[in-house]
Amino acid sequence: ENGGDFLNHPSFRRVKRALQKTRGNKMGVVDLIGEDEDNSIRSPLFIKVKDGMSIRDTLDQAFRKEPCLKKNLGWWTYKFCHSRFVRQIHTRSVVDSSTGFAKQIPEVDHSLGAYLNSGNSITDYPNEEEHLHVLNASGTGHADWEIGHRKGPITQNGGLTKNEKQPGRNNGAMFVQEYAHGEDCDHEDVADSVVKGGNVVERSTTVRFSCGKRLELIDIKEDSTCHYIFDVTVPELCHHELFRAVATKTQVVKCLPV
């Protein structure tokens, strides 16, 4: 103000010291304001992705502060808790007699799958094989991997929309994990298969993690009876080597008359 030196202002110095302290901690928090150096990622506490960090370690760090995500789709509310479970819940409103205020209580609660014993842990496959569980990457991974080990269309709109993707920062890759062993599916569409096969069909979910501006459960689909696809965007994945867009070099070619 009035030609003063802003960089030496006491308020600015306090903020600068706080940022330097935060940058030096073990969690590697690099942004308190919500933007990184190119202003394209906005996340309250962004975790720095170190070179060589596995996808699963990156996800563990990203979900440390907010382990569960929810999305309401009318009648149903869907809840995803990283490395734990997936649930489908319907609630109803009741009046709390002690407070006189309305509150929501679960009326129906379906398990759509669990992380444990679903083939996702380090004992199921090492970090060196994570690329085998990456879809749709440009020049990397397995684009022909079958979502949920099923054939046929997997989405109604072809995947993430332009607004949900992180433009210019990623190669379109998605890391896939299966959440299996949900509760028994009693839907009429699976009655014949249960009788013919002699086995009970369990609810299950395929979770697809991709680069995005916010840590968010952005989309939910039931691609076949009692099997679901959850799309989750994670800002930290935008900086992982398997998700970064490959830099392309341009070269000017001059054509001269012969």
mmCIF file of N, CA and C in Angstrom, residues 29-112:
data_model
loop_
_atom_site.group_PDB
_atom_site.id
_atom_site.type_symbol
_atom_site.label_atom_id
_atom_site.label_comp_id
_atom_site.label_asym_id
_atom_site.label_seq_id
_atom_site.Cartn_x
_atom_site.Cartn_y
_atom_site.Cartn_z
ATOM 1 N N VAL A 29 2.900 -32.256 1.394
ATOM 2 C CA VAL A 29 1.832 -31.354 0.991
ATOM 3 C C VAL A 29 2.456 -30.146 0.316
ATOM 4 N N VAL A 30 2.084 -29.894 -0.942
ATOM 5 C CA VAL A 30 2.734 -28.831 -1.691
ATOM 6 C C VAL A 30 1.809 -27.668 -1.988
ATOM 7 N N ASP A 31 0.540 -27.751 -1.609
ATOM 8 C CA ASP A 31 -0.363 -26.679 -1.981
ATOM 9 C C ASP A 31 -1.449 -26.495 -0.938
ATOM 10 N N LEU A 32 -1.412 -25.367 -0.222
ATOM 11 C CA LEU A 32 -2.462 -25.068 0.747
ATOM 12 C C LEU A 32 -3.567 -24.230 0.129
ATOM 13 N N ILE A 33 -3.276 -23.591 -0.975
ATOM 14 C CA ILE A 33 -4.233 -22.679 -1.573
ATOM 15 C C ILE A 33 -5.215 -23.424 -2.460
ATOM 16 N N GLY A 34 -4.827 -24.629 -2.953
ATOM 17 C CA GLY A 34 -5.716 -25.394 -3.786
ATOM 18 C C GLY A 34 -5.307 -25.438 -5.242
ATOM 19 N N GLU A 35 -4.112 -24.923 -5.582
ATOM 20 C CA GLU A 35 -3.645 -24.972 -6.954
ATOM 21 C C GLU A 35 -2.172 -25.325 -6.953
ATOM 22 N N ASP A 36 -1.763 -26.099 -7.977
ATOM 23 C CA ASP A 36 -0.341 -26.354 -8.101
ATOM 24 C C ASP A 36 0.260 -25.318 -9.029
ATOM 25 N N GLU A 37 1.510 -25.564 -9.464
ATOM 26 C CA GLU A 37 2.235 -24.509 -10.147
ATOM 27 C C GLU A 37 1.611 -24.089 -11.465
ATOM 28 N N ASP A 38 0.825 -24.953 -12.127
ATOM 29 C CA ASP A 38 0.245 -24.525 -13.393
ATOM 30 C C ASP A 38 -1.248 -24.263 -13.280
ATOM 31 N N ASN A 39 -1.752 -24.193 -12.042
ATOM 32 C CA ASN A 39 -3.128 -23.782 -11.770
ATOM 33 C C ASN A 39 -4.175 -24.694 -12.391
ATOM 34 N N SER A 40 -3.827 -25.944 -12.732
ATOM 35 C CA SER A 40 -4.805 -26.813 -13.371
ATOM 36 C C SER A 40 -5.377 -27.848 -12.426
ATOM 37 N N ILE A 41 -4.753 -28.064 -11.271
ATOM 38 C CA ILE A 41 -5.267 -29.011 -10.296
ATOM 39 C C ILE A 41 -5.719 -28.247 -9.075
ATOM 40 N N ARG A 42 -6.942 -28.459 -8.636
ATOM 41 C CA ARG A 42 -7.444 -27.785 -7.452
ATOM 42 C C ARG A 42 -7.875 -28.832 -6.446
ATOM 43 N N SER A 43 -7.092 -28.964 -5.390
ATOM 44 C CA SER A 43 -7.385 -29.924 -4.332
ATOM 45 C C SER A 43 -6.917 -29.306 -3.032
ATOM 46 N N PRO A 44 -7.702 -29.364 -1.950
ATOM 47 C CA PRO A 44 -7.379 -28.653 -0.713
ATOM 48 C C PRO A 44 -6.002 -28.960 -0.158
ATOM 49 N N LEU A 45 -5.625 -30.230 -0.118
ATOM 50 C CA LEU A 45 -4.302 -30.612 0.384
ATOM 51 C C LEU A 45 -3.712 -31.608 -0.595
ATOM 52 N N PHE A 46 -2.955 -31.092 -1.549
ATOM 53 C CA PHE A 46 -2.447 -31.942 -2.613
ATOM 54 C C PHE A 46 -1.197 -32.681 -2.160
ATOM 55 N N ILE A 47 -1.174 -33.983 -2.362
ATOM 56 C CA ILE A 47 -0.056 -34.828 -1.963
ATOM 57 C C ILE A 47 0.898 -34.991 -3.147
ATOM 58 N N LYS A 48 2.141 -34.656 -2.931
ATOM 59 C CA LYS A 48 3.124 -34.766 -3.996
ATOM 60 C C LYS A 48 3.382 -36.222 -4.336
ATOM 61 N N VAL A 49 3.375 -36.527 -5.629
ATOM 62 C CA VAL A 49 3.658 -37.880 -6.103
ATOM 63 C C VAL A 49 5.134 -37.966 -6.437
ATOM 64 N N LYS A 50 5.851 -38.804 -5.715
ATOM 65 C CA LYS A 50 7.284 -38.955 -5.933
ATOM 66 C C LYS A 50 7.535 -39.936 -7.066
ATOM 67 N N ASP A 51 8.641 -39.751 -7.763
ATOM 68 C CA ASP A 51 9.019 -40.666 -8.834
ATOM 69 C C ASP A 51 9.169 -42.075 -8.288
ATOM 70 N N GLY A 52 8.580 -43.026 -8.980
ATOM 71 C CA GLY A 52 8.672 -44.416 -8.553
ATOM 72 C C GLY A 52 7.587 -44.850 -7.589
ATOM 73 N N MET A 53 6.743 -43.921 -7.129
ATOM 74 C CA MET A 53 5.659 -44.288 -6.211
ATOM 75 C C MET A 53 4.628 -45.126 -6.960
ATOM 76 N N SER A 54 4.171 -46.207 -6.328
ATOM 77 C CA SER A 54 3.191 -47.072 -6.971
ATOM 78 C C SER A 54 1.828 -46.389 -7.021
ATOM 79 N N ILE A 55 0.961 -46.882 -7.885
ATOM 80 C CA ILE A 55 -0.393 -46.330 -7.983
ATOM 81 C C ILE A 55 -1.136 -46.551 -6.674
ATOM 82 N N ARG A 56 -0.996 -47.735 -6.089
ATOM 83 C CA ARG A 56 -1.713 -48.021 -4.848
ATOM 84 C C ARG A 56 -1.229 -47.155 -3.693
ATOM 85 N N ASP A 57 0.070 -46.888 -3.626
ATOM 86 C CA ASP A 57 0.581 -45.971 -2.591
ATOM 87 C C ASP A 57 0.068 -44.553 -2.827
ATOM 88 N N THR A 58 0.006 -44.154 -4.084
ATOM 89 C CA THR A 58 -0.522 -42.828 -4.415
ATOM 90 C C THR A 58 -1.975 -42.695 -3.975
ATOM 91 N N LEU A 59 -2.779 -43.723 -4.225
ATOM 92 C CA LEU A 59 -4.180 -43.698 -3.814
ATOM 93 C C LEU A 59 -4.315 -43.689 -2.292
ATOM 94 N N ASP A 60 -3.483 -44.466 -1.615
ATOM 95 C CA ASP A 60 -3.527 -44.488 -0.144
ATOM 96 C C ASP A 60 -3.262 -43.103 0.427
ATOM 97 N N GLN A 61 -2.284 -42.399 -0.146
ATOM 98 C CA GLN A 61 -1.970 -41.052 0.322
ATOM 99 C C GLN A 61 -3.124 -40.092 0.021
ATOM 100 N N ALA A 62 -3.691 -40.211 -1.188
ATOM 101 C CA ALA A 62 -4.748 -39.290 -1.601
ATOM 102 C C ALA A 62 -6.002 -39.439 -0.744
ATOM 103 N N PHE A 63 -6.302 -40.661 -0.307
ATOM 104 C CA PHE A 63 -7.524 -40.915 0.458
ATOM 105 C C PHE A 63 -7.303 -40.844 1.967
ATOM 106 N N ARG A 64 -6.105 -40.478 2.392
ATOM 107 C CA ARG A 64 -5.816 -40.474 3.826
ATOM 108 C C ARG A 64 -6.710 -39.491 4.576
ATOM 109 N N LYS A 65 -6.936 -38.315 4.027
ATOM 110 C CA LYS A 65 -7.742 -37.296 4.699
ATOM 111 C C LYS A 65 -9.233 -37.524 4.509
ATOM 112 N N GLU A 66 -9.601 -38.107 3.377
ATOM 113 C CA GLU A 66 -11.015 -38.307 3.058
ATOM 114 C C GLU A 66 -11.195 -39.716 2.497
ATOM 115 N N PRO A 67 -11.283 -40.730 3.375
ATOM 116 C CA PRO A 67 -11.276 -42.125 2.915
ATOM 117 C C PRO A 67 -12.558 -42.571 2.230
ATOM 118 N N CYS A 68 -13.672 -41.864 2.451
ATOM 119 C CA CYS A 68 -14.959 -42.282 1.891
ATOM 120 C C CYS A 68 -15.568 -41.170 1.031
ATOM 121 N N LEU A 69 -16.168 -41.573 -0.085
ATOM 122 C CA LEU A 69 -16.852 -40.655 -0.986
ATOM 123 C C LEU A 69 -18.292 -41.110 -1.156
ATOM 124 N N LYS A 70 -19.207 -40.148 -1.320
ATOM 125 C CA LYS A 70 -20.626 -40.468 -1.496
ATOM 126 C C LYS A 70 -21.170 -39.773 -2.738
ATOM 127 N N LYS A 71 -22.221 -40.383 -3.298
ATOM 128 C CA LYS A 71 -22.945 -39.755 -4.396
ATOM 129 C C LYS A 71 -24.404 -40.176 -4.313
ATOM 130 N N ASN A 72 -25.293 -39.188 -4.358
ATOM 131 C CA ASN A 72 -26.724 -39.454 -4.303
ATOM 132 C C ASN A 72 -27.317 -39.439 -5.706
ATOM 133 N N LEU A 73 -28.042 -40.507 -6.041
ATOM 134 C CA LEU A 73 -28.717 -40.606 -7.332
ATOM 135 C C LEU A 73 -30.200 -40.873 -7.109
ATOM 136 N N GLY A 74 -30.856 -39.923 -6.478
ATOM 137 C CA GLY A 74 -32.289 -40.060 -6.238
ATOM 138 C C GLY A 74 -32.590 -40.987 -5.077
ATOM 139 N N TRP A 75 -33.194 -42.122 -5.385
ATOM 140 C CA TRP A 75 -33.596 -43.075 -4.345
ATOM 141 C C TRP A 75 -32.395 -43.632 -3.593
ATOM 142 N N TRP A 76 -31.302 -43.874 -4.319
ATOM 143 C CA TRP A 76 -30.132 -44.519 -3.740
ATOM 144 C C TRP A 76 -29.011 -43.523 -3.491
ATOM 145 N N THR A 77 -28.284 -43.759 -2.408
ATOM 146 C CA THR A 77 -27.015 -43.083 -2.136
ATOM 147 C C THR A 77 -25.921 -44.131 -2.163
ATOM 148 N N TYR A 78 -24.853 -43.851 -2.905
ATOM 149 C CA TYR A 78 -23.754 -44.800 -3.045
ATOM 150 C C TYR A 78 -22.561 -44.308 -2.234
ATOM 151 N N LYS A 79 -21.919 -45.239 -1.544
ATOM 152 C CA LYS A 79 -20.791 -44.901 -0.682
ATOM 153 C C LYS A 79 -19.598 -45.781 -1.042
ATOM 154 N N PHE A 80 -18.483 -45.127 -1.369
ATOM 155 C CA PHE A 80 -17.238 -45.830 -1.663
ATOM 156 C C PHE A 80 -16.206 -45.467 -0.609
ATOM 157 N N CYS A 81 -15.692 -46.455 0.083
ATOM 158 C CA CYS A 81 -14.620 -46.254 1.059
ATOM 159 C C CYS A 81 -13.382 -46.983 0.553
ATOM 160 N N HIS A 82 -12.358 -46.214 0.263
ATOM 161 C CA HIS A 82 -11.145 -46.751 -0.355
ATOM 162 C C HIS A 82 -10.525 -47.863 0.496
ATOM 163 N N SER A 83 -10.210 -48.966 -0.175
ATOM 164 C CA SER A 83 -9.576 -50.143 0.447
ATOM 165 C C SER A 83 -10.458 -50.787 1.516
ATOM 166 N N ARG A 84 -11.780 -50.499 1.465
ATOM 167 C CA ARG A 84 -12.682 -51.085 2.450
ATOM 168 C C ARG A 84 -13.909 -51.708 1.800
ATOM 169 N N PHE A 85 -14.841 -50.888 1.320
ATOM 170 C CA PHE A 85 -16.092 -51.457 0.817
ATOM 171 C C PHE A 85 -16.815 -50.474 -0.099
ATOM 172 N N VAL A 86 -17.861 -51.008 -0.761
ATOM 173 C CA VAL A 86 -18.782 -50.211 -1.572
ATOM 174 C C VAL A 86 -20.196 -50.571 -1.117
ATOM 175 N N ARG A 87 -21.038 -49.546 -0.913
ATOM 176 C CA ARG A 87 -22.390 -49.793 -0.411
ATOM 177 C C ARG A 87 -23.418 -48.968 -1.183
ATOM 178 N N GLN A 88 -24.643 -49.491 -1.191
ATOM 179 C CA GLN A 88 -25.790 -48.830 -1.804
ATOM 180 C C GLN A 88 -26.845 -48.674 -0.712
ATOM 181 N N ILE A 89 -27.238 -47.438 -0.421
ATOM 182 C CA ILE A 89 -28.057 -47.165 0.764
ATOM 183 C C ILE A 89 -29.282 -46.336 0.382
ATOM 184 N N HIS A 90 -30.416 -46.689 0.972
ATOM 185 C CA HIS A 90 -31.603 -45.838 0.902
ATOM 186 C C HIS A 90 -31.972 -45.437 2.325
ATOM 187 N N THR A 91 -32.154 -44.158 2.525
ATOM 188 C CA THR A 91 -32.472 -43.649 3.865
ATOM 189 C C THR A 91 -33.894 -43.090 3.900
ATOM 190 N N ARG A 92 -34.423 -42.968 5.103
ATOM 191 C CA ARG A 92 -35.706 -42.296 5.291
ATOM 192 C C ARG A 92 -35.569 -41.285 6.422
ATOM 193 N N SER A 93 -36.417 -40.297 6.367
ATOM 194 C CA SER A 93 -36.359 -39.204 7.334
ATOM 195 C C SER A 93 -37.255 -39.508 8.532
ATOM 196 N N VAL A 94 -36.709 -39.355 9.730
ATOM 197 C CA VAL A 94 -37.472 -39.531 10.964
ATOM 198 C C VAL A 94 -37.175 -38.348 11.879
ATOM 199 N N VAL A 95 -38.078 -38.103 12.803
ATOM 200 C CA VAL A 95 -37.901 -37.006 13.748
ATOM 201 C C VAL A 95 -37.242 -37.540 15.016
ATOM 202 N N ASP A 96 -36.125 -36.932 15.384
ATOM 203 C CA ASP A 96 -35.427 -37.294 16.611
ATOM 204 C C ASP A 96 -36.196 -36.722 17.802
ATOM 205 N N SER A 97 -36.737 -37.611 18.655
ATOM 206 C CA SER A 97 -37.571 -37.174 19.777
ATOM 207 C C SER A 97 -36.797 -36.328 20.786
ATOM 208 N N SER A 98 -35.486 -36.532 20.844
ATOM 209 C CA SER A 98 -34.694 -35.791 21.826
ATOM 210 C C SER A 98 -34.399 -34.358 21.384
ATOM 211 N N THR A 99 -34.341 -34.149 20.058
ATOM 212 C CA THR A 99 -34.004 -32.815 19.554
ATOM 213 C C THR A 99 -35.156 -32.142 18.813
ATOM 214 N N GLY A 100 -36.089 -32.952 18.314
ATOM 215 C CA GLY A 100 -37.188 -32.400 17.533
ATOM 216 C C GLY A 100 -36.836 -32.140 16.085
ATOM 217 N N PHE A 101 -35.593 -32.469 15.698
ATOM 218 C CA PHE A 101 -35.149 -32.264 14.321
ATOM 219 C C PHE A 101 -35.220 -33.570 13.534
ATOM 220 N N ALA A 102 -35.406 -33.433 12.218
ATOM 221 C CA ALA A 102 -35.433 -34.599 11.348
ATOM 222 C C ALA A 102 -34.011 -35.102 11.098
ATOM 223 N N LYS A 103 -33.871 -36.416 10.964
ATOM 224 C CA LYS A 103 -32.583 -37.007 10.639
ATOM 225 C C LYS A 103 -32.804 -38.181 9.695
ATOM 226 N N GLN A 104 -31.751 -38.547 8.965
ATOM 227 C CA GLN A 104 -31.823 -39.639 8.018
ATOM 228 C C GLN A 104 -31.278 -40.917 8.638
ATOM 229 N N ILE A 105 -32.048 -42.001 8.520
ATOM 230 C CA ILE A 105 -31.579 -43.299 8.999
ATOM 231 C C ILE A 105 -31.639 -44.296 7.852
ATOM 232 N N PRO A 106 -30.691 -45.254 7.779
ATOM 233 C CA PRO A 106 -30.701 -46.247 6.694
ATOM 234 C C PRO A 106 -31.931 -47.144 6.785
ATOM 235 N N GLU A 107 -32.587 -47.308 5.646
ATOM 236 C CA GLU A 107 -33.731 -48.219 5.566
ATOM 237 C C GLU A 107 -33.363 -49.484 4.802
ATOM 238 N N VAL A 108 -32.543 -49.308 3.749
ATOM 239 C CA VAL A 108 -32.019 -50.435 2.972
ATOM 240 C C VAL A 108 -30.528 -50.207 2.794
ATOM 241 N N ASP A 109 -29.740 -51.250 2.994
ATOM 242 C CA ASP A 109 -28.288 -51.119 2.917
ATOM 243 C C ASP A 109 -27.714 -52.363 2.249
ATOM 244 N N HIS A 110 -27.270 -52.213 0.997
ATOM 245 C CA HIS A 110 -26.720 -53.343 0.238
ATOM 246 C C HIS A 110 -25.203 -53.241 0.178
ATOM 247 N N SER A 111 -24.522 -54.355 0.383
ATOM 248 C CA SER A 111 -23.082 -54.428 0.149
ATOM 249 C C SER A 111 -22.852 -54.716 -1.320
ATOM 250 N N LEU A 112 -22.105 -53.826 -1.992
ATOM 251 C CA LEU A 112 -21.798 -54.005 -3.412
ATOM 252 C C LEU A 112 -20.395 -54.544 -3.634
#
